[in-house]
Short mmCIF file of C-alpha atoms in Angstrom, two decimals:
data_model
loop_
_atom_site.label_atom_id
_atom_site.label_comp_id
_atom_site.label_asym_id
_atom_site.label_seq_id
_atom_site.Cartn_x
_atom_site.Cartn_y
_atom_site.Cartn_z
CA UNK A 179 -4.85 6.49 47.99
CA UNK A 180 -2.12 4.31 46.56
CA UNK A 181 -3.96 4.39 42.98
CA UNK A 182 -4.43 8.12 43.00
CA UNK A 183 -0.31 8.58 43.84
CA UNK A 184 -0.07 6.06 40.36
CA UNK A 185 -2.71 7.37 38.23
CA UNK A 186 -0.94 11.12 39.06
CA UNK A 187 2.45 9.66 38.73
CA UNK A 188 1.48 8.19 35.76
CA UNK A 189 0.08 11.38 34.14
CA UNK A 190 3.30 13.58 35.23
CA UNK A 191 5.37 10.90 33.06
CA UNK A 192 2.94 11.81 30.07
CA UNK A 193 3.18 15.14 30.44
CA UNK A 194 6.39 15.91 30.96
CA UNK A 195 7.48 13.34 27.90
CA UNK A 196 4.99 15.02 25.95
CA UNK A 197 6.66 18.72 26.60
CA UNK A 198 9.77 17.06 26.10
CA UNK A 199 8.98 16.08 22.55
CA UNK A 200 7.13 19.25 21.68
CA UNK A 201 10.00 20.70 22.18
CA UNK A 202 12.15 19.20 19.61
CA UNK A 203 11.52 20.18 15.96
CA UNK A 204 12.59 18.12 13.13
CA UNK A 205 14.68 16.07 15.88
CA UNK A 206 16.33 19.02 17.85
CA UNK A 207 15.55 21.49 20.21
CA UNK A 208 17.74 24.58 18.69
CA UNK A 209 15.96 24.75 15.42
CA UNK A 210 12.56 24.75 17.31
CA UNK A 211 13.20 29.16 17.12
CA UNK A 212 14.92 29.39 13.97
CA UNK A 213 12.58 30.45 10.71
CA UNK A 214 12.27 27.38 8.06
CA UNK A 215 14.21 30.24 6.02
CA UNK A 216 17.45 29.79 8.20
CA UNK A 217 17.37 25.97 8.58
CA UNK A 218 19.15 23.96 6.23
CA UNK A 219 17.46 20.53 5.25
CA UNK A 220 19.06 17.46 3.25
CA UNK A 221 17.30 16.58 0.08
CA UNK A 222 17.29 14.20 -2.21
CA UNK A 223 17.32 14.16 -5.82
CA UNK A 224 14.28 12.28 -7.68
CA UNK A 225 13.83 10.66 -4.17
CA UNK A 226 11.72 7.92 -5.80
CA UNK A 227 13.70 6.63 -8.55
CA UNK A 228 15.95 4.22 -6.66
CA UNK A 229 17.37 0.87 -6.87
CA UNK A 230 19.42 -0.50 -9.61
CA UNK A 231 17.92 0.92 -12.90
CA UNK A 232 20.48 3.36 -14.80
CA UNK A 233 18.07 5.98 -14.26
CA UNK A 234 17.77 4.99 -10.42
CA UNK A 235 19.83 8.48 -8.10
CA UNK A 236 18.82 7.12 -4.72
CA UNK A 237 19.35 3.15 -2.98
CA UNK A 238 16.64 3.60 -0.78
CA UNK A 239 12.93 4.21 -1.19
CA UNK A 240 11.30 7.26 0.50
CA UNK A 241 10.02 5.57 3.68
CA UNK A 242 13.59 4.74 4.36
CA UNK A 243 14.94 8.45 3.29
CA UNK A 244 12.38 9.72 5.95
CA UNK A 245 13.82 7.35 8.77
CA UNK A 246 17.36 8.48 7.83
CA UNK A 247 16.58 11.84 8.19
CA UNK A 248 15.96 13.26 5.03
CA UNK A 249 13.07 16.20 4.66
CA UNK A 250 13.62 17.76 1.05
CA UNK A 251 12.58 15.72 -1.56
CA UNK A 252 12.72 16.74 -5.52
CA UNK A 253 9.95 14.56 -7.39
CA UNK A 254 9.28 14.85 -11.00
CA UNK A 255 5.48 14.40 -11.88
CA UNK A 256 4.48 13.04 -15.31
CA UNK A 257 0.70 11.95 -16.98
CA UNK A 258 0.41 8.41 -17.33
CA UNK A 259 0.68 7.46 -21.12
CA UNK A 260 -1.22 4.63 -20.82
CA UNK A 261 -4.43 5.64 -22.23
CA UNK A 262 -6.54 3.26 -18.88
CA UNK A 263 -4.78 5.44 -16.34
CA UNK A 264 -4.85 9.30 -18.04
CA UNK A 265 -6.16 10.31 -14.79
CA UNK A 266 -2.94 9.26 -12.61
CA UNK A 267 -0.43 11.22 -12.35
CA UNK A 268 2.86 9.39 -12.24
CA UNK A 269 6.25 9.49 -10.73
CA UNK A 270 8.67 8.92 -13.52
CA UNK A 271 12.29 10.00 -14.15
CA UNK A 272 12.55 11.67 -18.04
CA UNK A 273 10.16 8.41 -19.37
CA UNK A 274 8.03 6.53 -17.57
CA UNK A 275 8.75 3.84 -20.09
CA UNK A 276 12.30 4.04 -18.53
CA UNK A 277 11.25 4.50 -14.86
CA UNK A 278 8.03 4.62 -13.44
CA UNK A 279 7.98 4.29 -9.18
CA UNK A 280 3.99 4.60 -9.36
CA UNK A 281 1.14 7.34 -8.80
CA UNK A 282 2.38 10.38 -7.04
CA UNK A 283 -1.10 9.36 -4.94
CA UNK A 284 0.63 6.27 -3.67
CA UNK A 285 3.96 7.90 -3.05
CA UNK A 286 2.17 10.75 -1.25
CA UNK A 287 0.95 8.24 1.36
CA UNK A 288 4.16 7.54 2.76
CA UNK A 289 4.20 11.14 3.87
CA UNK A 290 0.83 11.09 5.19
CA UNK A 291 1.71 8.32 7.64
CA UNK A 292 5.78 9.59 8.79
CA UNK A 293 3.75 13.31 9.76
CA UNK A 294 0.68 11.10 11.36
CA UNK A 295 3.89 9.04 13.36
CA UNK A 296 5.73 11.98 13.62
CA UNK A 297 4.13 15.07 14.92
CA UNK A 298 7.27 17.48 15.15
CA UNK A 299 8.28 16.97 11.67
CA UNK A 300 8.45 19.64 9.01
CA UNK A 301 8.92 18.59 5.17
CA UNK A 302 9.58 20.04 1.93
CA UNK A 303 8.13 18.71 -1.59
CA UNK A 304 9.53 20.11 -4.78
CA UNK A 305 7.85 19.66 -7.98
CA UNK A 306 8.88 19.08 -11.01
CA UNK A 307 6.61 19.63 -13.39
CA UNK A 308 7.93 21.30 -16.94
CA UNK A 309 7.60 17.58 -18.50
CA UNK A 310 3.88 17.20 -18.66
CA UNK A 311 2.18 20.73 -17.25
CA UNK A 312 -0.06 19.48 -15.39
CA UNK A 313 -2.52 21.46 -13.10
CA UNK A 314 -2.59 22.75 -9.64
CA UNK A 315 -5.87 20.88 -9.60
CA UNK A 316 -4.26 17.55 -10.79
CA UNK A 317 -2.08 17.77 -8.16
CA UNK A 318 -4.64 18.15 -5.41
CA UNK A 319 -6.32 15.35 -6.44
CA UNK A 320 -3.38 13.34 -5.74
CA UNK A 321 -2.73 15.37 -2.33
CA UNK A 322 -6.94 14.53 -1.34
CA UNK A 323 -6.19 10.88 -2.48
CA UNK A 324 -3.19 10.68 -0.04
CA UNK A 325 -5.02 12.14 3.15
CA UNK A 326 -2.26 14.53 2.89
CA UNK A 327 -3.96 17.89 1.83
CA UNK A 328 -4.59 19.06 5.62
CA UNK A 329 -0.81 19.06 6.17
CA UNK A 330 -0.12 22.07 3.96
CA UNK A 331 1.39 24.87 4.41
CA UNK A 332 0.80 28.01 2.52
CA UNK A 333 3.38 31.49 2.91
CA UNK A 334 2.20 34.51 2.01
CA UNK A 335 4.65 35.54 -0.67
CA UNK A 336 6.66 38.39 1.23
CA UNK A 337 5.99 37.82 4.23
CA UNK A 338 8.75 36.21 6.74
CA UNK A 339 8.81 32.67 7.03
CA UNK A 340 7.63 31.57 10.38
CA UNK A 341 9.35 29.81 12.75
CA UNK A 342 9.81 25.73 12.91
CA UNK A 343 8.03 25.79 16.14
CA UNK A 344 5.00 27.89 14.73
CA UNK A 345 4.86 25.52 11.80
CA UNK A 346 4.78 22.84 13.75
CA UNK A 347 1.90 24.44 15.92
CA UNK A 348 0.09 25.00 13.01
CA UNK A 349 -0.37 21.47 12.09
CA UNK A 350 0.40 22.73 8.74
CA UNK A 351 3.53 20.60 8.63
CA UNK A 352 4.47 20.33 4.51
CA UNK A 353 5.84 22.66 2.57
CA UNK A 354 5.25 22.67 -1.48
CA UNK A 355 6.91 24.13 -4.11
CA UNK A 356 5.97 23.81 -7.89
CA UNK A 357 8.39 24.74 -10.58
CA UNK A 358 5.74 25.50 -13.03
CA UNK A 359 1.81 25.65 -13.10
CA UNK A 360 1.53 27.28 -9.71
CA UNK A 361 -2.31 28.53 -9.26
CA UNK A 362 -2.16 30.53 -6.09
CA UNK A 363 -6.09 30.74 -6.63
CA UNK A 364 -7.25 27.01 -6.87
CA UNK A 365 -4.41 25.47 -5.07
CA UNK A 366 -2.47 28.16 -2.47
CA UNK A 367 -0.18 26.05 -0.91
CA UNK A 368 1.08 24.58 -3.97
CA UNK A 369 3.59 27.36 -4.15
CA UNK A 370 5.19 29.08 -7.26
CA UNK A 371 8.90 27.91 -6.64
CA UNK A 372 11.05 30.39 -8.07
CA UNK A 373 9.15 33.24 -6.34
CA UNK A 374 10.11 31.46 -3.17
CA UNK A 375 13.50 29.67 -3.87
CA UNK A 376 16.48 29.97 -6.29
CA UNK A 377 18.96 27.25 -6.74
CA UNK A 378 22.84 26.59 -8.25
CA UNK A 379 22.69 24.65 -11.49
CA UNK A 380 21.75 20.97 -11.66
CA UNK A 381 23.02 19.70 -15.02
CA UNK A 382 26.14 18.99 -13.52
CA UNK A 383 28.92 16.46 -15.09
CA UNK A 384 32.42 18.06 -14.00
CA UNK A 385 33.46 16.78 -10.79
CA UNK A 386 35.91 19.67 -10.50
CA UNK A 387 33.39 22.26 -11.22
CA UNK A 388 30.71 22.91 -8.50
CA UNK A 389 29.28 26.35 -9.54
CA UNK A 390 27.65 28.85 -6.87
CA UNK A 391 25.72 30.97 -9.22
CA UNK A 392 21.60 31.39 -9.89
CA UNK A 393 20.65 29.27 -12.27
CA UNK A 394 16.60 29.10 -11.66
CA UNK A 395 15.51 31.45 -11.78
CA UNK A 396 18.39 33.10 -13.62
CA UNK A 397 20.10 36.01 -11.39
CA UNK A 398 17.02 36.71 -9.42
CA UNK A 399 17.87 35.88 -5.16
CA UNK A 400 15.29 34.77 -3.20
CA UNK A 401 14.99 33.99 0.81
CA UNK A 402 15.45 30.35 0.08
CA UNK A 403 17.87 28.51 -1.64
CA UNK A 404 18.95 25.27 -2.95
CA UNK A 405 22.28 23.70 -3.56
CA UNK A 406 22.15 20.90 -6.64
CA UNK A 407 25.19 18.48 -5.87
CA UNK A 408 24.51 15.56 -7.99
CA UNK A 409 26.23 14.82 -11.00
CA UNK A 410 26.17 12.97 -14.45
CA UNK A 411 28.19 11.10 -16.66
CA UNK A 412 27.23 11.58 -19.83
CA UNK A 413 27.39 8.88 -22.75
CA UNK A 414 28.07 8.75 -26.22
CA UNK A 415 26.53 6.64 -29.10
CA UNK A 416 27.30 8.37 -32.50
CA UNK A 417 25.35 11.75 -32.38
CA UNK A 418 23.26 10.35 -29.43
CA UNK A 419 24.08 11.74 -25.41
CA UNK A 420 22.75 9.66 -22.58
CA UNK A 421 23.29 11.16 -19.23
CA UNK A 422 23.13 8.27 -16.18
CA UNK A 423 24.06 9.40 -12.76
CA UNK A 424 27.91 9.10 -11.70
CA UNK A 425 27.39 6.19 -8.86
CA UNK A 426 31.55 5.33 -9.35
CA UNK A 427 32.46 8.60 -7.67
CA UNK A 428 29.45 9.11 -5.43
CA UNK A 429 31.75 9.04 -2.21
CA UNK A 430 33.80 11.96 -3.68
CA UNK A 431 30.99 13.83 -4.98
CA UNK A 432 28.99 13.41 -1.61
CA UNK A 433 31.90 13.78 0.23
CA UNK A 434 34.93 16.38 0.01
CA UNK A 435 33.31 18.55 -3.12
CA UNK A 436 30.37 18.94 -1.83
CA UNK A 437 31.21 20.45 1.83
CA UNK A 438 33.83 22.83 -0.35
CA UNK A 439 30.45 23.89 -2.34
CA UNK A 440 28.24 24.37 0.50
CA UNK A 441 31.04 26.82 2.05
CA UNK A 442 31.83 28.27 -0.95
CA UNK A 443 28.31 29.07 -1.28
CA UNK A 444 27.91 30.27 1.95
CA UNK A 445 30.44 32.97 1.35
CA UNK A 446 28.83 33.89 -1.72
CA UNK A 447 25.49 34.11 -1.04
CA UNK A 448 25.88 35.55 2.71
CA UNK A 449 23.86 32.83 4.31
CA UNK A 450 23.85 28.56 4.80
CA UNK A 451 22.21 26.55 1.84
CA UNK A 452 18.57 25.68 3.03
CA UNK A 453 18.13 22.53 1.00
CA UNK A 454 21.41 20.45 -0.45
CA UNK A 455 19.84 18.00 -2.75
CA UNK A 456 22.00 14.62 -3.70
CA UNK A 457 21.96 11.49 -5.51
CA UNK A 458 22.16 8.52 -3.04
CA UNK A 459 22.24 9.87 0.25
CA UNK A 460 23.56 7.37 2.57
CA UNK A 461 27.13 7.42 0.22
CA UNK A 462 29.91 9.76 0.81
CA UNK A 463 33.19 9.83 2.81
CA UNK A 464 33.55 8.32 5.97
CA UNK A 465 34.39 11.66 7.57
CA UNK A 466 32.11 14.01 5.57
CA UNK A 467 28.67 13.17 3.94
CA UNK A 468 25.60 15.53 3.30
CA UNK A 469 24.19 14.86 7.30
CA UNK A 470 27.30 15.93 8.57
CA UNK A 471 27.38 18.83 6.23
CA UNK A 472 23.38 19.95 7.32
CA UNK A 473 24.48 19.18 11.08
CA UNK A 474 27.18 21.97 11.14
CA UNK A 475 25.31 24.31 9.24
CA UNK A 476 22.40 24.33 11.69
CA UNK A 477 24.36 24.34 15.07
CA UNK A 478 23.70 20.42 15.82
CA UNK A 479 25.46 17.80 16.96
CA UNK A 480 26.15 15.23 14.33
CA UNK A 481 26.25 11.61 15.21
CA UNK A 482 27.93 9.06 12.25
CA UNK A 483 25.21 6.44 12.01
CA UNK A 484 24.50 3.54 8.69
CA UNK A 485 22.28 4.65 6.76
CA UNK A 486 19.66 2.73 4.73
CA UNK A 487 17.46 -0.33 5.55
CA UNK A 488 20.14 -3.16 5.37
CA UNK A 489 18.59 -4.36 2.21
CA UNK A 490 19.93 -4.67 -1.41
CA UNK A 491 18.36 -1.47 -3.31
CA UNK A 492 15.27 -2.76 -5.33
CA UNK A 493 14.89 -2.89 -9.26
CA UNK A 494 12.21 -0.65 -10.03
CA UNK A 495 12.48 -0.75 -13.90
CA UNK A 496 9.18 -1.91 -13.45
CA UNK A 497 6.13 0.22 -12.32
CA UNK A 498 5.28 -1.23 -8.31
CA UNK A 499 1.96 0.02 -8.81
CA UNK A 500 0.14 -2.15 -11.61
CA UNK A 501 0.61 0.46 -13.89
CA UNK A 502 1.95 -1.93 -17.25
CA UNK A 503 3.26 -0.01 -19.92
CA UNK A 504 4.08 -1.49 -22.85
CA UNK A 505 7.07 0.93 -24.39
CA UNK A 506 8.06 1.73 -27.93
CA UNK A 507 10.31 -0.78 -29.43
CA UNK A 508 12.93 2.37 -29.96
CA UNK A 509 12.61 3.17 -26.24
CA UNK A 510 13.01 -0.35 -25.13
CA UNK A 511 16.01 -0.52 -27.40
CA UNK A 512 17.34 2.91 -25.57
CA UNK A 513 16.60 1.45 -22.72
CA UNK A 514 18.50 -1.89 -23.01
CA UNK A 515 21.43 0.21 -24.39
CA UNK A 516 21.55 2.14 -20.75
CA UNK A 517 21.70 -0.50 -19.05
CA UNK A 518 24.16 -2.64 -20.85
CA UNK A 519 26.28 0.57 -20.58
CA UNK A 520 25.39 1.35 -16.99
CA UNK A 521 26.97 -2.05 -15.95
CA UNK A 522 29.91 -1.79 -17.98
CA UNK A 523 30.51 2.13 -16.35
CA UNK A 524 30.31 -0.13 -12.84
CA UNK A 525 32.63 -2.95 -13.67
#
């Protein structure tokens, strides 16, 4: 008798924790009934280019970004130039004889195990892919690699966006977004971006000037939007322009300017941003930082926590994946040149 009270006490503990955390989406129980159009999300800005190369936006890697709390992440997909690997598709920010973080397969992975870990989690992958054009189909094969193909989630252009809670119930628990290349045929749920999403402009490198207008794609609203708040300081060498981002003024830019935008925005467009992407995401003022900013918009409490893993950001100049590239001897002298600069902009 005594083992059947504990075997049914036992299972009334699993059960009820188990309600108890199906009722939470993305970490809270209020956005559980909100569509994924009326959440807001933080994002991060070529999430995988971090550490202390000049081309580096981010201190953290992506595993670390997930554990913080971030579920928008803006990754820029290139072919592998080195003839042994055509068939990977890389991670690289402009070059990938400047920055390479490894195969988007590899990268991918890291999602695949936070949604295995993490069952009431919804996140959003945008694609940049103007560089290199590669095809829906490429990008599957990356997606099949990763294990993470079964997690995503296809919208029926038109059609209202479902709620968090139904997503979650779906299993269908990633969202994709492709700026161009888009086969709805081949590859559904790698979705046509612009017919889903419009965003403010990117190339920014005025801190006083944080523009709410449509950039992509140009005057045309859509039910999503995105917020670009990352900025550049741009470089001069004779006739040559080198644009690094701005890491001396990260805790203005990610602090004070960037709340004004996302109101100013708000106003503007009649609704809260859905996605505010950043360069390095665990900067900003002590009082106001892109979580804080998120928190407010979606009705949650926001708690001030550190952010990161505690470690010094890693150097990826270097690919982490094997992948040796041997650049040009004018792109290694470019190269060199950013980074003497980039120190010289810190000290």
């Amino acid at each position: 008798m005594k083992l059947l009270y504990l075997i049914s006490f036992l299972f009334t503990i699993i059960i009820t924790f188990a309600w108890a955390n199906a009722q939470l989406c993305n970490g809270y129980a209020e956005l559980c009934n909100k569509p994924y159009s009326s959440v807001s999300f933080v994002a991060t800005h070529n999430s995988y280019a971090y550490g202390r190369n000049p081309a580096a936006t981010q201190n953290y890697d992506i595993p670390t970004q997930l554990k913080d709390g971030v579920r928008g992440f803006l990754l820029a997909a290139l072919s592998n130039p080195n003839p042994s690997k055509s068939t990977d598709i890389e991670l690289c920010h402009t070059s990938c004889e400047l920055l390479d973080a490894g195969t988007v397969a590899n990268t991918l992975k890291n999602f695949t195990t936070f949604l295995q870990n993490n069952p009431t989690e919804v996140i959003t992958l945008f694609w940049r892919n103007d560089f290199s054009n590669l095809t829906a189909s490429d990008f599957k094969t990356a997606f099949d690699e990763a294990g993470l193909t079964q997690y995503c989630f296809t919208q029926p252009l038109g059609s209202p966006w479902p709620t968090m809670a139904d997503i979650i119930k779906s299993g269908k628990r990633v969202i994709n977004f492709l700026d161009t290349g888009a086969d709805n045929t081949t590859v559904p749920w790698l979705m046509s971006e612009y017919s889903y999403v419009f965003e403010t402009p990117y190339d920014n490198s005025d801190p006083n000037n944080w523009p709410c207008t449509i950039d992509r794609p140009k005057g045309q609203s859509r039910p999503i939007y995105m917020i670009n708040h990352f900025l550049y300081t741009v470089l001069s060498s004779g006739s040559t322009e080198i644009e690094i981002p701005s890491r001396s003024i990260v805790n203005t830019t990610n602090g004070a300017t960037l709340q004004n935008q996302a109101q100013n925005c708000t106003k503007i467009f009649g609704k809260a941003p859905n996605f505010i992407a950043v360069d390095f995401y665990d900067e900003g003022s002590k009082s106001t930082n892109v979580f804080s900013v998120i928190a407010n918009f979606n009705g949650v409490p926001y708690v001030p926590t550190t952010y990161g893993n505690g470690a010094l950001p890693k150097d990826i100049s270097k690919p982490n994946n094997g992948n040796i590239i041997q650049p040009s001897l004018s792109t290694a002298i470019v190269s060199l040149l950013m980074i003497f600069i980039f120190f010289v902009v810190e000290l």
